[in-house]
Short mmCIF file of C-alpha atoms in Angstrom, two decimals:
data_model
loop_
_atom_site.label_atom_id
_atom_site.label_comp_id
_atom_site.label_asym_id
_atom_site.label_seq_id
_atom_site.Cartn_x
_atom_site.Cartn_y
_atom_site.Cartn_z
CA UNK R 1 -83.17 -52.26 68.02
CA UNK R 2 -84.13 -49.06 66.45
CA UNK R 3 -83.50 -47.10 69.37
CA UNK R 4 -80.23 -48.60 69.99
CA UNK R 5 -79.04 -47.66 66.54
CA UNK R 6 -80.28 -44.04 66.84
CA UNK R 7 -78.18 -44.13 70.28
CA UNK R 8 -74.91 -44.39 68.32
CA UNK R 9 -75.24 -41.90 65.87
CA UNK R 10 -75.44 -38.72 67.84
CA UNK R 11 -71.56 -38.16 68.31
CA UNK R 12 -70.39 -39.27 64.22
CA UNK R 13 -72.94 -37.04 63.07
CA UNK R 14 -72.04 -33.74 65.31
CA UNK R 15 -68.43 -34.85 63.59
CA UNK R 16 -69.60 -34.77 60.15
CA UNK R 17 -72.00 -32.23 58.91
CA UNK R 18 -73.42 -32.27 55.18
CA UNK R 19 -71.33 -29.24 52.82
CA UNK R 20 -74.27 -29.48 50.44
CA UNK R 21 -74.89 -26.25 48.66
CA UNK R 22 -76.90 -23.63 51.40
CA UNK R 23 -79.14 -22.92 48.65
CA UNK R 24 -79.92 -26.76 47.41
CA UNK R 25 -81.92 -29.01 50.16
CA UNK R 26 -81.54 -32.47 50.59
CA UNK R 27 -84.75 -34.08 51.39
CA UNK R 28 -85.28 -37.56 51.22
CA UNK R 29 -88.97 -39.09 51.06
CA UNK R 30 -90.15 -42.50 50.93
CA UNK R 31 -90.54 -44.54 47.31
CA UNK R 32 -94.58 -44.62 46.74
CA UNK R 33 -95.13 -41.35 48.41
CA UNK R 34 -96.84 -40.54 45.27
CA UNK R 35 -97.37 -36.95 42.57
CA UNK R 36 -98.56 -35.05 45.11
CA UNK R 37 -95.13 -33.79 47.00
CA UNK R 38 -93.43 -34.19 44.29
CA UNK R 39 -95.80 -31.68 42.42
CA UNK R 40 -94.84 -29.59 45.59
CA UNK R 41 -91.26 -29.66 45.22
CA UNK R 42 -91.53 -29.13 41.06
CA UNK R 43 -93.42 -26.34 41.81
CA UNK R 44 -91.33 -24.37 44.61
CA UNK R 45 -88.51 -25.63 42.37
CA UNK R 46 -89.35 -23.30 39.64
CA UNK R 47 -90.77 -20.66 41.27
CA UNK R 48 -87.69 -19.29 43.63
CA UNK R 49 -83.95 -19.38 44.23
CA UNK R 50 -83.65 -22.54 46.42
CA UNK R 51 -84.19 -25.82 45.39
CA UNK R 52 -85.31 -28.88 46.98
CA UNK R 53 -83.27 -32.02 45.12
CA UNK R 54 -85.60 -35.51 46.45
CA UNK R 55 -84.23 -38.73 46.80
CA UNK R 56 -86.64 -41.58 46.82
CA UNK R 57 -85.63 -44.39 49.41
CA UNK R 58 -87.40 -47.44 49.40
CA UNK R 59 -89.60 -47.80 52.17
CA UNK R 60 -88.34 -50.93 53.58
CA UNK R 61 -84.87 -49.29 54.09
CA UNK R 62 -85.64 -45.39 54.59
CA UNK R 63 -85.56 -45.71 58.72
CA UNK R 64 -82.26 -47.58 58.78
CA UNK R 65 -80.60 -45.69 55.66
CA UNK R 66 -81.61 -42.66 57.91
CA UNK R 67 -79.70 -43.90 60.67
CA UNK R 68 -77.08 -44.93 58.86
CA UNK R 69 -76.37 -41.77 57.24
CA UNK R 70 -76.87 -39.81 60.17
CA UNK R 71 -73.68 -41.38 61.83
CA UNK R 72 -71.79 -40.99 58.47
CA UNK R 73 -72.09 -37.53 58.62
CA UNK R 74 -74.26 -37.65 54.90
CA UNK R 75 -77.64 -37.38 55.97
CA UNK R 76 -80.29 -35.27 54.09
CA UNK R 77 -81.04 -31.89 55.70
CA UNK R 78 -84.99 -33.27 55.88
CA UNK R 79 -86.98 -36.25 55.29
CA UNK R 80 -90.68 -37.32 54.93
CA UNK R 81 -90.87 -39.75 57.91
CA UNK R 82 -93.26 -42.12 58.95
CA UNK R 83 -95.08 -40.58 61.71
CA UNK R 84 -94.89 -43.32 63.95
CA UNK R 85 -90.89 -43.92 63.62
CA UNK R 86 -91.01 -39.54 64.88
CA UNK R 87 -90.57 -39.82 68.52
CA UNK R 88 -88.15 -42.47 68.47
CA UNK R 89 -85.40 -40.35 66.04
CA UNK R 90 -86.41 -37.28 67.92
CA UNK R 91 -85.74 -39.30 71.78
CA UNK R 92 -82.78 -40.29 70.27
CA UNK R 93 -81.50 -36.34 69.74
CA UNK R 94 -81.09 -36.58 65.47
CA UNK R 95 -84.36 -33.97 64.70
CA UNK R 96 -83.90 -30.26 65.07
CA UNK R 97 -86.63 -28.55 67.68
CA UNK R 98 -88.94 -26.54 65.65
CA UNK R 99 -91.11 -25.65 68.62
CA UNK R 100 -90.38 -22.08 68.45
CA UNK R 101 -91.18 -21.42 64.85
CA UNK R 102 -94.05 -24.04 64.53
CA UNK R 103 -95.85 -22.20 67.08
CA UNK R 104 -95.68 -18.69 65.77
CA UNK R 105 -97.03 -20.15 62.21
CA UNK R 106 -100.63 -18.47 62.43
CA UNK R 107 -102.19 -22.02 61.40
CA UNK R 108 -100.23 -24.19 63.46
CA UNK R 109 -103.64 -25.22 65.97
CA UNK R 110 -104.90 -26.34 62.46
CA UNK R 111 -102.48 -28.57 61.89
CA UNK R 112 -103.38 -32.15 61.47
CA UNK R 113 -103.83 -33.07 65.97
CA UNK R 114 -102.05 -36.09 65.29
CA UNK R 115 -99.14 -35.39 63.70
CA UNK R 116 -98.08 -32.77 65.63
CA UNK R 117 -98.56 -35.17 68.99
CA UNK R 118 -96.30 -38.27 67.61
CA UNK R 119 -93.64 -34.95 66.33
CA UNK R 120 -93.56 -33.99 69.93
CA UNK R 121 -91.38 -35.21 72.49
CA UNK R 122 -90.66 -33.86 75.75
CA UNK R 123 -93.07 -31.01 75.17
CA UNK R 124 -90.40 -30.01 71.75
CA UNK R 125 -91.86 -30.32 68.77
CA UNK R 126 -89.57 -32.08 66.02
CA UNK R 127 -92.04 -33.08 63.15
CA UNK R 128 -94.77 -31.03 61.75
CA UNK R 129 -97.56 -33.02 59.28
CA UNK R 130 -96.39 -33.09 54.98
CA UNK R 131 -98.82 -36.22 54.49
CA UNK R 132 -102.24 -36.50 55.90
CA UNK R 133 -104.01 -39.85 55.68
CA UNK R 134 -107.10 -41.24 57.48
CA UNK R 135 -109.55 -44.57 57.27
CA UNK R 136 -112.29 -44.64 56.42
CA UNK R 137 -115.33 -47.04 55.81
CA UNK R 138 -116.60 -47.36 52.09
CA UNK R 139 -119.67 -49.30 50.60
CA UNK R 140 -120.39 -50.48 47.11
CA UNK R 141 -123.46 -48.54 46.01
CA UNK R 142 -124.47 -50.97 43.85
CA UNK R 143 -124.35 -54.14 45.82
CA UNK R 144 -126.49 -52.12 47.90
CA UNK R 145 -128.94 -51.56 45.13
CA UNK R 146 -128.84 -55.18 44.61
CA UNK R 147 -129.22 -56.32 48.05
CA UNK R 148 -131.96 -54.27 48.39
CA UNK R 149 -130.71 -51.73 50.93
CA UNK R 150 -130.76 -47.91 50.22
CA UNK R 151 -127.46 -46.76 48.79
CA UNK R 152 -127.43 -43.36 49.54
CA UNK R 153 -127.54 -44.39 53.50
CA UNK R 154 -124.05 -44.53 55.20
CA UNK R 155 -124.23 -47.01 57.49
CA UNK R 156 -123.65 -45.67 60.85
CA UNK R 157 -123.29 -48.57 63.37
CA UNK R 158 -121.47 -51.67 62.99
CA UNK R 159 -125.32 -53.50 63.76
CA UNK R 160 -126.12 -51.88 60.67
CA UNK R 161 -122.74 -53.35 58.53
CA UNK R 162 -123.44 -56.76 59.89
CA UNK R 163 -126.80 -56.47 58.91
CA UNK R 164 -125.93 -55.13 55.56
CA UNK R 165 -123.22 -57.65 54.99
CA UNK R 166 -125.56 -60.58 55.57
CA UNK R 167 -127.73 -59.20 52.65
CA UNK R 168 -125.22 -58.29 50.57
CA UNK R 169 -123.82 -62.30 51.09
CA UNK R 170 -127.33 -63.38 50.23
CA UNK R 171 -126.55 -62.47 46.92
CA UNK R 172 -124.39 -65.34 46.31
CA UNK R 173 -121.13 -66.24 44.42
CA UNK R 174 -117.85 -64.40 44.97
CA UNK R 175 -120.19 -61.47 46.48
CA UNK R 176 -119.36 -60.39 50.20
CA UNK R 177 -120.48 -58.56 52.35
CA UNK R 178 -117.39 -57.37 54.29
CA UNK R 179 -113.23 -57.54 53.88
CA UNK R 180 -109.87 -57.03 55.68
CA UNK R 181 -106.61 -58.14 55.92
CA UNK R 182 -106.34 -60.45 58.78
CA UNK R 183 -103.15 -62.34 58.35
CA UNK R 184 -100.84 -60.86 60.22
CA UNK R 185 -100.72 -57.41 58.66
CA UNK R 186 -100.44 -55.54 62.00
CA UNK R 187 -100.11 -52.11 60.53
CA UNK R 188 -103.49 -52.88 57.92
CA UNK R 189 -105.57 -53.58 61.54
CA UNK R 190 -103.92 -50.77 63.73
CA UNK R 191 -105.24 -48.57 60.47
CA UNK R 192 -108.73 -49.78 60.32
CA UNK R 193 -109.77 -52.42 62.87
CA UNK R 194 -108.46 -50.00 66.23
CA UNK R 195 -110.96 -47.40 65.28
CA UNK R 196 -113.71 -49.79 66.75
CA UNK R 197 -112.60 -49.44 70.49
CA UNK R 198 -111.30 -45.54 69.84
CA UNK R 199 -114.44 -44.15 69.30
CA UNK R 200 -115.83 -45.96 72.28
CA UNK R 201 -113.36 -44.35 74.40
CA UNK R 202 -110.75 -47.54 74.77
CA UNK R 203 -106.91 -48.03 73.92
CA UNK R 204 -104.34 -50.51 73.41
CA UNK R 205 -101.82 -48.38 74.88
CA UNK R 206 -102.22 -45.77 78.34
CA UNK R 207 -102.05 -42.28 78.18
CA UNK R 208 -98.13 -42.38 78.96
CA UNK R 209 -97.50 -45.83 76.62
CA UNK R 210 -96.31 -47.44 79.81
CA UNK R 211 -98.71 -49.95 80.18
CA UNK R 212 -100.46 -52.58 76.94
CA UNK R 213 -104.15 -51.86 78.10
CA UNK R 214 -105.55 -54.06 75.12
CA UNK R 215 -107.97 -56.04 77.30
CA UNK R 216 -110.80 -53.81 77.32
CA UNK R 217 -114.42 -54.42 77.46
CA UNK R 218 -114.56 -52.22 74.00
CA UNK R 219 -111.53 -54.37 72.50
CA UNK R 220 -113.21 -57.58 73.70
CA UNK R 221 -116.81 -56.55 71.43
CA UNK R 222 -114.82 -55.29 68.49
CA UNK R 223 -113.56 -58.76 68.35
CA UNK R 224 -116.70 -59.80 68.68
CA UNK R 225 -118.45 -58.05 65.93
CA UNK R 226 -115.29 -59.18 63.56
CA UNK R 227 -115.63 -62.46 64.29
CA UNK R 228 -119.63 -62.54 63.90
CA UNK R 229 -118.78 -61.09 60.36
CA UNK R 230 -116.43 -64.09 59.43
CA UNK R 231 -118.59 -66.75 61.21
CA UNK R 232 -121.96 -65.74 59.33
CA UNK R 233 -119.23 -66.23 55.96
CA UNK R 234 -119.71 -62.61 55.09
CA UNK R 235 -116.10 -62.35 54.61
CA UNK R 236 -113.59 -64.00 52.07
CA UNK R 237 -111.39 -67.09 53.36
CA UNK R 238 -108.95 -65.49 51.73
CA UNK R 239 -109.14 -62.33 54.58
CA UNK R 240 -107.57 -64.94 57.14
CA UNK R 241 -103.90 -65.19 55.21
CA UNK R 242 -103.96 -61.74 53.29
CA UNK R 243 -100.75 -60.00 54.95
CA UNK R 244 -102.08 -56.55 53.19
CA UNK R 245 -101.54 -57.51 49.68
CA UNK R 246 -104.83 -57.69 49.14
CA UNK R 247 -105.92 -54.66 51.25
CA UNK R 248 -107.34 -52.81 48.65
CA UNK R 249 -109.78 -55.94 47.49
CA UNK R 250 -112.61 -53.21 47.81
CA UNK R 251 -111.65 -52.40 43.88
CA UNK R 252 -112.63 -55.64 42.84
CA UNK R 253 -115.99 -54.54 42.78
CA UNK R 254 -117.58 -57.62 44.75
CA UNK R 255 -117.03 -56.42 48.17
CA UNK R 256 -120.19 -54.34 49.87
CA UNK R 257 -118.04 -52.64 52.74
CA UNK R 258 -114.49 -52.15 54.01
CA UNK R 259 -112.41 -49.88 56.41
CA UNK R 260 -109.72 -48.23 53.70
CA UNK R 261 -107.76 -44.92 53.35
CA UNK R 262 -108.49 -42.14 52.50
CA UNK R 263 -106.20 -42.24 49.46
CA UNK R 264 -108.69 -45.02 47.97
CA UNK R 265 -110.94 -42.70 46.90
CA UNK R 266 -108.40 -41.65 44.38
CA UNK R 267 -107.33 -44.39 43.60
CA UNK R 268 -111.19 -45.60 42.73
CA UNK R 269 -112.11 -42.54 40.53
CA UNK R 270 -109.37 -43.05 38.56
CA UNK R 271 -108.77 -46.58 38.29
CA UNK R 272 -112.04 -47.79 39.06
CA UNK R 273 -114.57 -45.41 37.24
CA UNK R 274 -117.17 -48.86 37.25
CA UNK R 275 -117.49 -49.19 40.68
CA UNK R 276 -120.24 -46.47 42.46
CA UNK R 277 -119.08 -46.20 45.87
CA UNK R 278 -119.84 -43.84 49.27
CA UNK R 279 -117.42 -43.28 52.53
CA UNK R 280 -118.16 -42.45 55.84
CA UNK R 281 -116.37 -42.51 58.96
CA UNK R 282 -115.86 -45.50 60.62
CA UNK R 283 -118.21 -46.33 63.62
CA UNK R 284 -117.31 -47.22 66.81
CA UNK R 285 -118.46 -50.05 69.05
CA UNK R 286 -120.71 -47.73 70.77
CA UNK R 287 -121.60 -45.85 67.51
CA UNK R 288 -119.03 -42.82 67.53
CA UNK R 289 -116.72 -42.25 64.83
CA UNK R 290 -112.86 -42.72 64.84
CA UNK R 291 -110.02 -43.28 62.80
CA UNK R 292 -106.07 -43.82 62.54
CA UNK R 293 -104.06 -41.03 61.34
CA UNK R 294 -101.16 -41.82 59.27
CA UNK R 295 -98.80 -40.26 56.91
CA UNK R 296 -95.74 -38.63 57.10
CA UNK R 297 -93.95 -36.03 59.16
CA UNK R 298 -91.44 -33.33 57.87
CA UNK R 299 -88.72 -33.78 60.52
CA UNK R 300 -85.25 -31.84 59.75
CA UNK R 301 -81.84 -33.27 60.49
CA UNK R 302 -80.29 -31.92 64.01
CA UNK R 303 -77.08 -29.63 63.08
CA UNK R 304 -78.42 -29.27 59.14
CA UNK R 305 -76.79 -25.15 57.98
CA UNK R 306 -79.99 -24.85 56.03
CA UNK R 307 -82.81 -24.81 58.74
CA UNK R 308 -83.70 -21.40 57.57
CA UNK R 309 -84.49 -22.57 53.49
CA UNK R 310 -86.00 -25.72 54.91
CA UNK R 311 -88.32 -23.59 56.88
CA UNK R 312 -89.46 -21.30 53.77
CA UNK R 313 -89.91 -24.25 52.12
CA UNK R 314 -92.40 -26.18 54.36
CA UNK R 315 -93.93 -22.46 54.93
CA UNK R 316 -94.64 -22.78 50.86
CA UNK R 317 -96.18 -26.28 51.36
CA UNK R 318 -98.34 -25.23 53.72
CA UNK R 319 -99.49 -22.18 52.05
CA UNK R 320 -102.60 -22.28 49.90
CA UNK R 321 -100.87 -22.67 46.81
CA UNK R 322 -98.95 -25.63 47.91
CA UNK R 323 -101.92 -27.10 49.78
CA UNK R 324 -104.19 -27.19 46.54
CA UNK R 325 -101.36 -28.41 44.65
CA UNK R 326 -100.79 -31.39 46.96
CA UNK R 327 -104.81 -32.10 47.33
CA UNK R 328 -104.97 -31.61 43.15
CA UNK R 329 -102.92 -34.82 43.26
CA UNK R 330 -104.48 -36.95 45.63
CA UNK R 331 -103.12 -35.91 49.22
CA UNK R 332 -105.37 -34.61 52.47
CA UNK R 333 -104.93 -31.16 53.36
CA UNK R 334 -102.81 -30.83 56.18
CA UNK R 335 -104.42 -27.32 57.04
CA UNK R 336 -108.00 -27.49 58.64
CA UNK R 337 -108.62 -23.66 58.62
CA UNK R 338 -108.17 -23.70 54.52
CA UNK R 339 -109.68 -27.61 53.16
CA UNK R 340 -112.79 -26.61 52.56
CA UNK R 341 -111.86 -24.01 50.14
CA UNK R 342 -108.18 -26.61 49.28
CA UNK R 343 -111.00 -29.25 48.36
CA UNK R 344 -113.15 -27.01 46.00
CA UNK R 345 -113.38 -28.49 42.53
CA UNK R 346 -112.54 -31.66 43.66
CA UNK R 347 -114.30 -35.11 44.47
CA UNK R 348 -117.12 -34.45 47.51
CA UNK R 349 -115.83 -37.71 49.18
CA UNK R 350 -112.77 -36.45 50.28
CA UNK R 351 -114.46 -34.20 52.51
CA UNK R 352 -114.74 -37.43 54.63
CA UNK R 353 -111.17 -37.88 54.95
CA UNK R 354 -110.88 -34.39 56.17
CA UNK R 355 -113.60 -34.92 58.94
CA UNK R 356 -111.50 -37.96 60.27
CA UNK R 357 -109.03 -35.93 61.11
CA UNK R 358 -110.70 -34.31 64.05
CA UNK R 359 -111.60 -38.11 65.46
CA UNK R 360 -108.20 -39.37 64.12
CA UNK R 361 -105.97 -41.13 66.61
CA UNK R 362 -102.41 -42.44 66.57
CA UNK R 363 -100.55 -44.71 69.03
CA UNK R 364 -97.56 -42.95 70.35
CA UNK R 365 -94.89 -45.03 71.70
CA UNK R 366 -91.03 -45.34 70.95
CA UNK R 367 -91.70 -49.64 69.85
CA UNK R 368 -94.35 -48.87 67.32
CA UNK R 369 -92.78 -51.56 65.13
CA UNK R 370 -92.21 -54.46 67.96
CA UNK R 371 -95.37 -53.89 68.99
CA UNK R 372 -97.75 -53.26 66.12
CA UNK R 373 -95.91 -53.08 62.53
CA UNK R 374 -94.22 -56.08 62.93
CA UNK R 375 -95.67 -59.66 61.24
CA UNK R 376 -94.55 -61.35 64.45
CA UNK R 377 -95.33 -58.98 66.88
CA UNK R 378 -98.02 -59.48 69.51
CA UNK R 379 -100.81 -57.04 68.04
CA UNK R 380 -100.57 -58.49 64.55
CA UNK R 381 -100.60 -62.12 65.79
CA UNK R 382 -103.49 -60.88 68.41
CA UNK R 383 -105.70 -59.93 66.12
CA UNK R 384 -105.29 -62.96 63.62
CA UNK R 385 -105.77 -65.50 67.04
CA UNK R 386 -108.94 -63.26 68.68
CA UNK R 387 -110.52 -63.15 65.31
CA UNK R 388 -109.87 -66.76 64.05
CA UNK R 389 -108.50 -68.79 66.76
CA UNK R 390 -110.75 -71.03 69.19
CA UNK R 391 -109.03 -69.32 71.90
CA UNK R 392 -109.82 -65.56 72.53
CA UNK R 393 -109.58 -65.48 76.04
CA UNK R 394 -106.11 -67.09 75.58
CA UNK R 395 -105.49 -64.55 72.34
CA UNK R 396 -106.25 -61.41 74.63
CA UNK R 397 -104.11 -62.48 77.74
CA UNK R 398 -100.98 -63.59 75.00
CA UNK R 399 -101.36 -59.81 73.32
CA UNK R 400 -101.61 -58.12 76.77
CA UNK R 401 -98.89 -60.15 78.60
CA UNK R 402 -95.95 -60.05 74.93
CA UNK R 403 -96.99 -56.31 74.86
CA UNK R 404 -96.40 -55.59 78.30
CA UNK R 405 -93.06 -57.13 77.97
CA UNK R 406 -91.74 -55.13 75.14
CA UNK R 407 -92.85 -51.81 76.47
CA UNK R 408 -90.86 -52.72 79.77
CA UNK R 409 -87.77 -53.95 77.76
CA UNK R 410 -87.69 -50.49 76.25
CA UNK R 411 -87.84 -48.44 79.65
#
């Protein structure tokens, strides 16, 4: 559907370019996307000539107000886009090719791997990363304490998190071991379950996103280890319905362990000053780490007359001053070459976000959201049947077969 729309908008918009001011850029960005850009743009904003004037779009409606603007001739001369949605506005021809000047930026191989893969297409790069985030596995210290187990020792393999949960459960009440949010929230599993069969060398998707490959030996024992965890009642009922309202449940302070982002942390220093927590990276099946990358991508409008103050003004985001501002506020550096010295000063833990980065993996495929975002979509109700159902032979060749389908539909 997506790509369909994008198909239409090519011609209107090559009819109708913005007359915004050259010196005034029009950038929308996603409502909930938090201080930290917006510290950014307050920043740059007083410091020089140009300006950068943001308009918040709710998230629900940014990809198809995008869209719709861009074949009404009004759209913004850049936007903070959802990674995933990057390939499919840049196949359809509505992103400006930044290859030339993102390579000659000194720090470009520092840039955040995965970003700069789903801003590629066709070997041109149209999206370069703004906002960096990764999962991440935490654990209550002191339900460790409590459950005897040292809390100063990441766990390291899931063996040891089923172990641990068990002991944590042991503890009784409302106290569990383990959470997530299993009812049909396909983008809360892509996030933090997929990690499990990424480290171990597996995919749902090939190499070219031609073929669903979710039937993998590594797949098939990451199910297994999630559904050991909610059979041995180390996990909340409540898990099985949760559509990602309740994905942060780790706050409550009567979970032991959970897969959650990176921006957590924050949110748990500030918020949640009661509740004595570590991260590490999540495990793999096997035992090596992974996680999802996600975030946004600073993609710029095909035909905008500004490119040039768009470009000084992503330059000034990535430079150290912009990165320290941004990470001040609760955002990942975007820059490997600089975060140790972005992160000084600030909490230890995010350091862990920042090594995720270099295991980090994103799917990259023009139907993210029929295939994986969507409530109805095979991965989302694949992962609620495999790790629930009776049937997870039957889950597995549903996922593998409505998967296939789509990704053929879309050739």
């Amino acid at each position: 559907m997506l790509k369909r729309l994008l198909a239409t908008t090519a011609l209107a918009y090559a009819l109708g370019l913005s007359t915004a001011s050259a010196e005034t850029i029009s950038m929308w960005v996603r409502s909930g996307i938090g201080d930290s850009f917006k510290e950014v743009v307050k920043a740059y904003n007083s410091a020089g000539e140009d300006k950068v004037e943001l308009t918040e779009v709710p998230f629900s409606e940014l990809v198809q107000k995008y869209a719709t603007a861009i074949a009404g001739g009004q759209a913004p001369d850049a936007l903070s886009l959802d990674l995933i949605y990057t390939p499919a506005f840049a196949a359809a021809g509505q992103l400006e090719d930044l290859s030339d000047w993102a390579k000659s930026l000194p720090y470009f191989n520092s840039l955040s791997p995965s970003h700069v893969k789903l801003g590629t297409y066709e070997d041109k790069i149209y999206g370069l990363p703004l906002s960096v985030e990764t999962s991440i596995l935490a654990w209550n210290k002191e339900l460790y304490r409590k459950a005897g187990l040292d809390p100063e020792k990441a766990p390291k393999t899931w063996e040891e998190i089923a172990a641990n949960a068990e002991k944590i459960r042991a503890l009784g009440g409302d106290t569990y071991g383990f959470y997530f949010s299993g009812g049909g929230c396909g983008g809360c599993m892509i996030f933090t379950f997929t990690p499990l069969a990424w480290g171990a060398g597996a995919d749902i998707l090939s190499a070219d996103s031609k073929k669903a490959t979710i039937d993998t030996p590594e797949m098939r024992k990451a199910v297994d280890i999630y559904r050991n965890l909610v059979a041995k009642d180390t996990v909340p009922a409540g898990s099985a319905s949760d559509n990602g309202v309740n994905f942060l449940t780790f706050t409550n302070g009567k979970i032991g362990q959970q897969s959650i982002g990176a921006f957590a942390i924050g949110t748990l220093v500030t918020q949640h000053p009661e509740i004595d927590f570590g991260v590490t990276l999540i495990p793999g099946v096997d035992g090596k780490p992974s996680s999802f990358a996600g975030g946004d991508n600073f993609v710029v409008t095909k035909g905008t007359r500004k490119l040039e103050a768009v470009k000084k003004f992503l330059e000034y985001t990535y430079s150290m001053e912009g990165q320290k501002i941004m990470a001040k506020y609760g955002s990942l550096p975007t820059r490997g070459d600089i975060a140790g010295e972005v992160l000084e000063g600030l909490d230890p833990r995010l350091k862990v976000g920042i090594d995720a980065i270099a295991v980090a993996k994103t799917p990259y495929t023009l139907q993210f959201n029929d295939l994986i975002n969507s409530s109805n979509g095979p991965w989302a109700t694949f992962i609620n049947a495999a790790i629930y159902g009776d049937d997870v032979d039957g889950a597995f060749s549903n996922a593998q077969s409505e998967m296939q389908s789509i990704i053929d539909a879309g050739q």
